């Protein structure tokens, strides 16, 4: 085959290759956080007039983030944790979670945070597959989730393994719908609808359940890893998933969980100074707004290449055309 034909074939293939890539989100700023006692930032949500955070190593505290300076200051708000309900997890998973909590701190293992229009904060406990609501006044109660929620998740292959449970939560502004993201092996999305003070599954709880593996960015040199969700957000009638294996944010249909479009934050995460000595992506928290997204990093106590050991929040700009862009 001569050079002319090779050039023509490459030209025809290039648009196909490009179409499979996620557009890169523009990095805006980053903010180390002081004052989160145990580190391990695992959830972010904009509530009222500020961004709030939760740590998976603390069971009775939320943090209001003072963003008046480049380095943010976390202001603790403590609450009284009520007794945990039995959600139907297996005895083995519950015991392993309890032992892990004793050694590392954080028996609840809160792994996500969301907020409704009234300022109620919603935290999902990975250890117990339960959702805690904390009011603006600081009172806390566990939501009455459907009895079949865990059973349906397990029947779809989710929530079967320790440390592979619910990793993200999103609630709509009116607190009428609530979504949960199962982390990996298999990952998935579940939805519930509120009926007065209780929640129910309308037509089934499970929207999406999928296994398999996907490629990490070439710069990581780690090959493929199990598909994973690590954060969940709701914005303008769309769900947004944080997907740390390919380092991307994906827009999904709230009624089915189907992916519509994805955007990469790999250039931000894999800049030389921001790298951690870890084979995994460590973005764990997500909040999406009109102008962009906040991405929270759970560094598990590790220092990155430039020596920074504090929890970090990145700001990335909304994609060209906004989060509702067609392509």
mmCIF file of C-alpha atoms in Angstrom:
data_model
loop_
_atom_site.group_PDB
_atom_site.id
_atom_site.type_symbol
_atom_site.label_atom_id
_atom_site.label_comp_id
_atom_site.label_asym_id
_atom_site.label_seq_id
_atom_site.Cartn_x
_atom_site.Cartn_y
_atom_site.Cartn_z
ATOM 1 C CA UNK A 1 0.000 0.000 0.000
ATOM 2 C CA UNK A 2 1.500 3.321 -1.027
ATOM 3 C CA UNK A 3 1.849 6.403 1.169
ATOM 4 C CA UNK A 4 -1.138 8.140 -0.437
ATOM 5 C CA UNK A 5 -3.533 5.328 0.518
ATOM 6 C CA UNK A 6 -2.113 5.115 4.045
ATOM 7 C CA UNK A 7 -2.626 8.858 4.506
ATOM 8 C CA UNK A 8 -6.205 8.586 3.223
ATOM 9 C CA UNK A 9 -7.066 5.715 5.579
ATOM 10 C CA UNK A 10 -5.595 7.573 8.559
ATOM 11 C CA UNK A 11 -7.583 10.694 7.648
ATOM 12 C CA UNK A 12 -10.805 8.671 7.486
ATOM 13 C CA UNK A 13 -10.056 6.921 10.798
ATOM 14 C CA UNK A 14 -9.144 10.069 12.715
ATOM 15 C CA UNK A 15 -12.681 11.416 13.190
ATOM 16 C CA UNK A 16 -13.834 7.983 14.416
ATOM 17 C CA UNK A 17 -11.013 7.886 16.974
ATOM 18 C CA UNK A 18 -11.733 11.432 18.086
ATOM 19 C CA UNK A 19 -15.434 10.728 18.494
ATOM 20 C CA UNK A 20 -14.608 8.090 21.112
ATOM 21 C CA UNK A 21 -12.641 10.517 23.285
ATOM 22 C CA UNK A 22 -14.035 12.589 26.120
ATOM 23 C CA UNK A 23 -13.528 16.344 25.771
ATOM 24 C CA UNK A 24 -11.240 17.747 28.462
ATOM 25 C CA UNK A 25 -12.709 19.997 31.146
ATOM 26 C CA UNK A 26 -10.781 23.201 31.750
ATOM 27 C CA UNK A 27 -9.019 23.443 35.116
ATOM 28 C CA UNK A 28 -9.924 26.626 37.020
ATOM 29 C CA UNK A 29 -8.439 26.362 40.521
ATOM 30 C CA UNK A 30 -7.571 24.047 43.388
ATOM 31 C CA UNK A 31 -8.098 24.471 47.112
ATOM 32 C CA UNK A 32 -6.365 22.592 49.944
ATOM 33 C CA UNK A 33 -8.605 22.296 53.012
ATOM 34 C CA UNK A 34 -7.557 22.914 56.606
ATOM 35 C CA UNK A 35 -9.584 21.659 59.537
ATOM 36 C CA UNK A 36 -10.949 18.258 58.484
ATOM 37 C CA UNK A 37 -9.547 16.368 61.452
ATOM 38 C CA UNK A 38 -9.264 12.898 59.909
ATOM 39 C CA UNK A 39 -8.917 13.946 56.263
ATOM 40 C CA UNK A 40 -10.508 11.545 53.768
ATOM 41 C CA UNK A 41 -12.872 13.925 52.004
ATOM 42 C CA UNK A 42 -15.658 11.742 50.604
ATOM 43 C CA UNK A 43 -18.594 14.018 49.755
ATOM 44 C CA UNK A 44 -19.425 17.582 48.624
ATOM 45 C CA UNK A 45 -22.692 19.482 48.323
ATOM 46 C CA UNK A 46 -23.733 23.109 47.970
ATOM 47 C CA UNK A 47 -26.256 23.820 50.735
ATOM 48 C CA UNK A 48 -27.640 27.320 51.228
ATOM 49 C CA UNK A 49 -24.763 29.764 50.823
ATOM 50 C CA UNK A 50 -21.762 27.448 51.052
ATOM 51 C CA UNK A 51 -20.147 24.213 49.994
ATOM 52 C CA UNK A 52 -20.268 21.453 52.620
ATOM 53 C CA UNK A 53 -18.131 18.340 52.979
ATOM 54 C CA UNK A 54 -18.157 15.000 54.777
ATOM 55 C CA UNK A 55 -15.316 12.654 55.759
ATOM 56 C CA UNK A 56 -15.645 8.873 55.695
ATOM 57 C CA UNK A 57 -13.600 8.702 58.913
ATOM 58 C CA UNK A 58 -16.029 10.675 61.095
ATOM 59 C CA UNK A 59 -19.540 9.605 62.072
ATOM 60 C CA UNK A 60 -21.065 12.705 63.629
ATOM 61 C CA UNK A 61 -19.751 15.786 61.855
ATOM 62 C CA UNK A 62 -20.284 17.808 58.682
ATOM 63 C CA UNK A 63 -17.982 20.602 57.515
ATOM 64 C CA UNK A 64 -18.961 23.990 56.147
ATOM 65 C CA UNK A 65 -16.170 25.165 53.828
ATOM 66 C CA UNK A 66 -15.056 28.786 54.154
ATOM 67 C CA UNK A 67 -13.909 29.592 50.611
ATOM 68 C CA UNK A 68 -12.849 33.209 51.225
ATOM 69 C CA UNK A 69 -9.157 32.348 50.651
ATOM 70 C CA UNK A 70 -7.315 29.993 48.293
ATOM 71 C CA UNK A 71 -6.761 27.568 51.188
ATOM 72 C CA UNK A 72 -10.225 26.742 52.511
ATOM 73 C CA UNK A 73 -11.052 26.409 56.198
ATOM 74 C CA UNK A 74 -13.437 23.651 57.309
ATOM 75 C CA UNK A 75 -15.850 24.637 60.083
ATOM 76 C CA UNK A 76 -17.251 21.616 61.951
ATOM 77 C CA UNK A 77 -20.961 21.128 62.622
ATOM 78 C CA UNK A 78 -21.579 18.174 64.919
ATOM 79 C CA UNK A 79 -24.794 16.187 65.211
ATOM 80 C CA UNK A 80 -26.060 13.283 67.306
ATOM 81 C CA UNK A 81 -26.070 10.025 65.350
ATOM 82 C CA UNK A 82 -29.264 8.000 65.912
ATOM 83 C CA UNK A 83 -29.231 4.163 66.102
ATOM 84 C CA UNK A 84 -28.555 2.560 62.729
ATOM 85 C CA UNK A 85 -31.409 0.631 61.059
ATOM 86 C CA UNK A 86 -31.024 -2.902 59.737
ATOM 87 C CA UNK A 87 -31.123 -2.561 55.955
ATOM 88 C CA UNK A 88 -30.729 -6.249 55.074
ATOM 89 C CA UNK A 89 -26.997 -6.433 54.385
ATOM 90 C CA UNK A 90 -25.407 -9.820 54.958
ATOM 91 C CA UNK A 91 -23.933 -10.590 58.374
ATOM 92 C CA UNK A 92 -20.458 -11.003 56.853
ATOM 93 C CA UNK A 93 -20.465 -7.593 55.175
ATOM 94 C CA UNK A 94 -21.747 -5.899 58.343
ATOM 95 C CA UNK A 95 -19.111 -7.544 60.543
ATOM 96 C CA UNK A 96 -16.244 -6.674 58.210
ATOM 97 C CA UNK A 97 -17.443 -3.068 58.080
ATOM 98 C CA UNK A 98 -17.645 -2.912 61.881
ATOM 99 C CA UNK A 99 -14.094 -4.244 62.299
ATOM 100 C CA UNK A 100 -12.751 -1.846 59.664
ATOM 101 C CA UNK A 101 -14.454 1.049 61.438
ATOM 102 C CA UNK A 102 -12.793 0.170 64.724
ATOM 103 C CA UNK A 103 -9.317 0.218 63.196
ATOM 104 C CA UNK A 104 -9.525 3.161 60.793
ATOM 105 C CA UNK A 105 -12.305 5.269 62.335
ATOM 106 C CA UNK A 106 -15.660 6.022 60.811
ATOM 107 C CA UNK A 107 -17.979 3.097 61.524
ATOM 108 C CA UNK A 108 -20.652 4.613 59.235
ATOM 109 C CA UNK A 109 -18.192 5.124 56.362
ATOM 110 C CA UNK A 110 -20.130 8.092 54.950
ATOM 111 C CA UNK A 111 -19.294 8.151 51.230
ATOM 112 C CA UNK A 112 -21.526 10.787 49.686
ATOM 113 C CA UNK A 113 -23.371 14.019 50.389
ATOM 114 C CA UNK A 114 -26.301 15.807 48.740
ATOM 115 C CA UNK A 115 -28.639 18.655 49.644
ATOM 116 C CA UNK A 116 -32.246 19.673 48.916
ATOM 117 C CA UNK A 117 -33.686 23.160 48.460
ATOM 118 C CA UNK A 118 -34.579 23.407 52.168
ATOM 119 C CA UNK A 119 -30.973 22.862 53.224
ATOM 120 C CA UNK A 120 -31.342 19.285 54.458
ATOM 121 C CA UNK A 121 -28.128 17.318 54.026
ATOM 122 C CA UNK A 122 -28.246 13.644 52.923
ATOM 123 C CA UNK A 123 -25.338 11.305 53.734
ATOM 124 C CA UNK A 124 -25.053 7.727 52.473
ATOM 125 C CA UNK A 125 -23.418 5.155 54.750
ATOM 126 C CA UNK A 126 -21.442 2.595 52.778
ATOM 127 C CA UNK A 127 -21.089 0.350 55.831
ATOM 128 C CA UNK A 128 -24.837 0.091 56.401
ATOM 129 C CA UNK A 129 -26.417 0.893 52.998
ATOM 130 C CA UNK A 130 -28.465 3.568 54.749
ATOM 131 C CA UNK A 131 -29.157 7.287 54.247
ATOM 132 C CA UNK A 132 -28.951 9.850 57.043
ATOM 133 C CA UNK A 133 -30.719 13.214 56.761
ATOM 134 C CA UNK A 134 -29.319 16.129 58.770
ATOM 135 C CA UNK A 135 -31.572 19.186 59.009
ATOM 136 C CA UNK A 136 -30.291 22.791 58.912
ATOM 137 C CA UNK A 137 -30.889 22.807 62.692
ATOM 138 C CA UNK A 138 -28.473 19.877 63.098
ATOM 139 C CA UNK A 139 -30.971 17.124 63.973
ATOM 140 C CA UNK A 140 -30.407 13.779 62.272
ATOM 141 C CA UNK A 141 -32.654 10.878 61.282
ATOM 142 C CA UNK A 142 -32.331 7.824 59.047
ATOM 143 C CA UNK A 143 -34.594 7.754 55.996
ATOM 144 C CA UNK A 144 -37.204 5.006 55.754
ATOM 145 C CA UNK A 145 -35.841 3.334 52.637
ATOM 146 C CA UNK A 146 -37.717 0.545 50.808
ATOM 147 C CA UNK A 147 -37.332 -2.863 52.404
ATOM 148 C CA UNK A 148 -36.465 -4.382 49.026
ATOM 149 C CA UNK A 149 -33.721 -1.895 48.138
ATOM 150 C CA UNK A 150 -30.753 -4.014 49.226
ATOM 151 C CA UNK A 151 -32.416 -7.230 48.111
ATOM 152 C CA UNK A 152 -32.934 -5.890 44.579
ATOM 153 C CA UNK A 153 -29.384 -4.542 44.438
ATOM 154 C CA UNK A 154 -27.940 -7.890 45.479
ATOM 155 C CA UNK A 155 -30.127 -9.743 42.989
ATOM 156 C CA UNK A 156 -28.549 -7.542 40.290
ATOM 157 C CA UNK A 157 -25.035 -8.432 41.463
ATOM 158 C CA UNK A 158 -24.371 -5.293 43.538
ATOM 159 C CA UNK A 159 -23.623 -4.861 47.267
ATOM 160 C CA UNK A 160 -22.174 -8.363 47.530
ATOM 161 C CA UNK A 161 -18.674 -7.457 48.701
ATOM 162 C CA UNK A 162 -17.174 -5.501 51.572
ATOM 163 C CA UNK A 163 -16.043 -1.987 50.562
ATOM 164 C CA UNK A 164 -17.974 -2.179 47.288
ATOM 165 C CA UNK A 165 -21.268 -0.709 48.453
ATOM 166 C CA UNK A 166 -23.042 2.646 47.998
ATOM 167 C CA UNK A 167 -20.518 5.351 47.088
ATOM 168 C CA UNK A 168 -22.635 8.276 45.924
ATOM 169 C CA UNK A 169 -25.968 9.951 46.591
ATOM 170 C CA UNK A 170 -28.062 12.601 44.843
ATOM 171 C CA UNK A 171 -31.425 14.116 45.709
ATOM 172 C CA UNK A 172 -33.508 16.491 43.606
ATOM 173 C CA UNK A 173 -34.240 19.999 45.003
ATOM 174 C CA UNK A 174 -37.745 19.047 46.139
ATOM 175 C CA UNK A 175 -36.505 15.874 47.873
ATOM 176 C CA UNK A 176 -38.976 13.825 45.822
ATOM 177 C CA UNK A 177 -36.399 11.551 44.166
ATOM 178 C CA UNK A 178 -33.227 10.056 45.552
ATOM 179 C CA UNK A 179 -30.512 8.167 43.682
ATOM 180 C CA UNK A 180 -27.713 5.959 45.029
ATOM 181 C CA UNK A 181 -24.601 4.767 43.196
ATOM 182 C CA UNK A 182 -23.075 1.357 43.918
ATOM 183 C CA UNK A 183 -19.296 1.546 43.627
ATOM 184 C CA UNK A 184 -17.966 -1.490 41.739
ATOM 185 C CA UNK A 185 -18.082 -5.256 41.130
ATOM 186 C CA UNK A 186 -20.879 -4.590 39.913
ATOM 187 C CA UNK A 187 -21.444 -0.865 39.783
ATOM 188 C CA UNK A 188 -24.897 0.589 39.355
ATOM 189 C CA UNK A 189 -27.553 3.219 39.980
ATOM 190 C CA UNK A 190 -30.732 2.945 42.056
ATOM 191 C CA UNK A 191 -33.665 5.328 42.421
ATOM 192 C CA UNK A 192 -36.414 5.882 45.001
ATOM 193 C CA UNK A 193 -39.420 8.198 45.157
ATOM 194 C CA UNK A 194 -40.711 9.852 48.310
ATOM 195 C CA UNK A 195 -44.234 9.149 49.522
ATOM 196 C CA UNK A 196 -44.878 11.386 52.525
ATOM 197 C CA UNK A 197 -42.194 10.375 55.099
ATOM 198 C CA UNK A 198 -41.213 7.082 53.442
ATOM 199 C CA UNK A 199 -39.478 6.154 50.209
ATOM 200 C CA UNK A 200 -40.521 3.579 47.649
ATOM 201 C CA UNK A 201 -39.315 2.008 44.434
ATOM 202 C CA UNK A 202 -41.671 2.754 41.556
ATOM 203 C CA UNK A 203 -41.292 -0.031 39.020
ATOM 204 C CA UNK A 204 -38.152 -1.364 40.734
ATOM 205 C CA UNK A 205 -35.189 0.214 42.486
ATOM 206 C CA UNK A 206 -32.432 -0.730 40.033
ATOM 207 C CA UNK A 207 -31.830 1.576 37.060
ATOM 208 C CA UNK A 208 -28.442 0.277 36.002
ATOM 209 C CA UNK A 209 -26.131 -2.590 36.936
ATOM 210 C CA UNK A 210 -22.974 -3.347 34.998
ATOM 211 C CA UNK A 211 -19.691 -5.148 35.414
ATOM 212 C CA UNK A 212 -16.623 -5.369 33.219
ATOM 213 C CA UNK A 213 -13.438 -3.368 33.043
ATOM 214 C CA UNK A 214 -12.339 -0.171 31.325
ATOM 215 C CA UNK A 215 -9.072 1.495 30.425
ATOM 216 C CA UNK A 216 -7.317 4.010 32.630
ATOM 217 C CA UNK A 217 -5.704 7.065 30.972
ATOM 218 C CA UNK A 218 -2.517 6.072 29.159
ATOM 219 C CA UNK A 219 -0.508 8.431 31.384
ATOM 220 C CA UNK A 220 -1.225 6.201 34.392
ATOM 221 C CA UNK A 221 0.286 3.107 32.800
ATOM 222 C CA UNK A 222 -2.131 0.879 34.728
ATOM 223 C CA UNK A 223 -4.097 -0.819 31.930
ATOM 224 C CA UNK A 224 -7.691 -1.768 32.743
ATOM 225 C CA UNK A 225 -9.548 -1.716 36.060
ATOM 226 C CA UNK A 226 -13.103 -2.665 37.141
ATOM 227 C CA UNK A 227 -15.713 -0.055 36.202
ATOM 228 C CA UNK A 228 -16.394 2.207 39.172
ATOM 229 C CA UNK A 229 -18.570 5.072 40.368
ATOM 230 C CA UNK A 230 -17.176 7.274 43.149
ATOM 231 C CA UNK A 231 -19.575 10.232 43.216
ATOM 232 C CA UNK A 232 -23.034 11.308 42.108
ATOM 233 C CA UNK A 233 -24.714 14.683 41.539
ATOM 234 C CA UNK A 234 -28.029 16.016 40.209
ATOM 235 C CA UNK A 235 -28.267 19.165 38.095
ATOM 236 C CA UNK A 236 -31.075 20.434 35.873
ATOM 237 C CA UNK A 237 -32.902 17.117 35.545
ATOM 238 C CA UNK A 238 -29.744 15.139 34.794
ATOM 239 C CA UNK A 239 -27.568 12.820 36.856
ATOM 240 C CA UNK A 240 -23.791 13.221 36.779
ATOM 241 C CA UNK A 241 -21.495 10.360 37.741
ATOM 242 C CA UNK A 242 -17.878 10.652 38.837
ATOM 243 C CA UNK A 243 -15.962 7.814 37.170
ATOM 244 C CA UNK A 244 -12.379 7.603 38.488
ATOM 245 C CA UNK A 245 -11.034 4.813 36.271
ATOM 246 C CA UNK A 246 -11.141 6.826 33.000
ATOM 247 C CA UNK A 247 -11.046 10.100 35.049
ATOM 248 C CA UNK A 248 -14.301 11.517 33.723
ATOM 249 C CA UNK A 249 -17.684 13.001 34.597
ATOM 250 C CA UNK A 250 -20.645 11.563 32.691
ATOM 251 C CA UNK A 251 -24.132 12.966 32.201
ATOM 252 C CA UNK A 252 -26.862 10.338 32.589
ATOM 253 C CA UNK A 253 -30.625 10.082 32.255
ATOM 254 C CA UNK A 254 -32.221 10.100 35.713
ATOM 255 C CA UNK A 255 -35.001 7.730 34.612
ATOM 256 C CA UNK A 256 -32.748 4.995 33.188
ATOM 257 C CA UNK A 257 -29.144 5.711 34.193
ATOM 258 C CA UNK A 258 -28.113 5.612 30.525
ATOM 259 C CA UNK A 259 -24.957 7.571 29.725
ATOM 260 C CA UNK A 260 -25.398 10.506 27.336
ATOM 261 C CA UNK A 261 -22.035 12.275 27.258
ATOM 262 C CA UNK A 262 -18.765 12.262 29.210
ATOM 263 C CA UNK A 263 -16.025 14.815 29.873
ATOM 264 C CA UNK A 264 -12.485 14.109 31.069
ATOM 265 C CA UNK A 265 -10.649 15.659 34.020
ATOM 266 C CA UNK A 266 -7.522 13.532 33.417
ATOM 267 C CA UNK A 267 -5.311 16.501 32.475
ATOM 268 C CA UNK A 268 -6.101 18.083 35.849
ATOM 269 C CA UNK A 269 -5.675 14.913 37.927
ATOM 270 C CA UNK A 270 -2.547 13.636 36.189
ATOM 271 C CA UNK A 271 -0.534 16.856 36.036
ATOM 272 C CA UNK A 272 2.893 15.924 37.374
ATOM 273 C CA UNK A 273 2.652 17.940 40.614
ATOM 274 C CA UNK A 274 -0.792 16.505 41.471
ATOM 275 C CA UNK A 275 0.057 12.826 41.147
ATOM 276 C CA UNK A 276 -0.273 10.390 44.048
ATOM 277 C CA UNK A 277 1.674 7.155 44.396
ATOM 278 C CA UNK A 278 -1.452 5.095 43.838
ATOM 279 C CA UNK A 279 -2.643 2.896 40.969
ATOM 280 C CA UNK A 280 -6.200 4.203 41.350
ATOM 281 C CA UNK A 281 -7.985 7.457 40.632
ATOM 282 C CA UNK A 282 -8.869 9.072 43.960
ATOM 283 C CA UNK A 283 -11.569 11.596 43.036
ATOM 284 C CA UNK A 284 -14.415 10.793 45.454
ATOM 285 C CA UNK A 285 -16.780 13.772 45.635
ATOM 286 C CA UNK A 286 -18.753 15.693 43.017
ATOM 287 C CA UNK A 287 -21.021 18.731 42.856
ATOM 288 C CA UNK A 288 -22.208 20.194 39.541
ATOM 289 C CA UNK A 289 -23.549 23.722 39.003
ATOM 290 C CA UNK A 290 -24.211 25.992 36.041
ATOM 291 C CA UNK A 291 -20.645 27.309 35.742
ATOM 292 C CA UNK A 292 -18.699 24.134 36.420
ATOM 293 C CA UNK A 293 -18.063 21.306 38.857
ATOM 294 C CA UNK A 294 -16.324 20.784 42.186
ATOM 295 C CA UNK A 295 -14.295 17.559 42.448
ATOM 296 C CA UNK A 296 -13.120 16.407 45.876
ATOM 297 C CA UNK A 297 -10.013 14.261 46.350
ATOM 298 C CA UNK A 298 -9.742 11.545 49.008
ATOM 299 C CA UNK A 299 -5.979 11.138 49.288
ATOM 300 C CA UNK A 300 -6.141 8.499 52.074
ATOM 301 C CA UNK A 301 -3.396 10.361 53.928
ATOM 302 C CA UNK A 302 -0.963 10.168 51.008
ATOM 303 C CA UNK A 303 1.200 13.078 49.905
ATOM 304 C CA UNK A 304 1.142 13.897 46.212
ATOM 305 C CA UNK A 305 4.210 14.670 44.099
ATOM 306 C CA UNK A 306 4.481 18.285 45.295
ATOM 307 C CA UNK A 307 4.247 17.221 48.959
ATOM 308 C CA UNK A 308 0.638 18.355 49.566
ATOM 309 C CA UNK A 309 -1.136 16.061 52.086
ATOM 310 C CA UNK A 310 -4.317 18.001 52.850
ATOM 311 C CA UNK A 311 -7.685 17.163 51.271
ATOM 312 C CA UNK A 312 -8.070 18.961 47.938
ATOM 313 C CA UNK A 313 -11.014 20.330 45.962
ATOM 314 C CA UNK A 314 -10.620 21.134 42.261
ATOM 315 C CA UNK A 315 -12.789 23.531 40.302
ATOM 316 C CA UNK A 316 -13.287 22.755 36.603
ATOM 317 C CA UNK A 317 -15.306 24.869 34.163
ATOM 318 C CA UNK A 318 -18.496 23.651 32.542
ATOM 319 C CA UNK A 319 -17.910 22.283 29.037
ATOM 320 C CA UNK A 320 -18.389 24.384 25.938
ATOM 321 C CA UNK A 321 -22.132 24.619 25.377
ATOM 322 C CA UNK A 322 -22.831 23.858 29.057
ATOM 323 C CA UNK A 323 -23.646 20.572 30.788
ATOM 324 C CA UNK A 324 -26.607 20.098 28.451
ATOM 325 C CA UNK A 325 -24.397 20.110 25.338
ATOM 326 C CA UNK A 326 -25.279 17.608 22.628
ATOM 327 C CA UNK A 327 -21.654 16.696 21.856
#
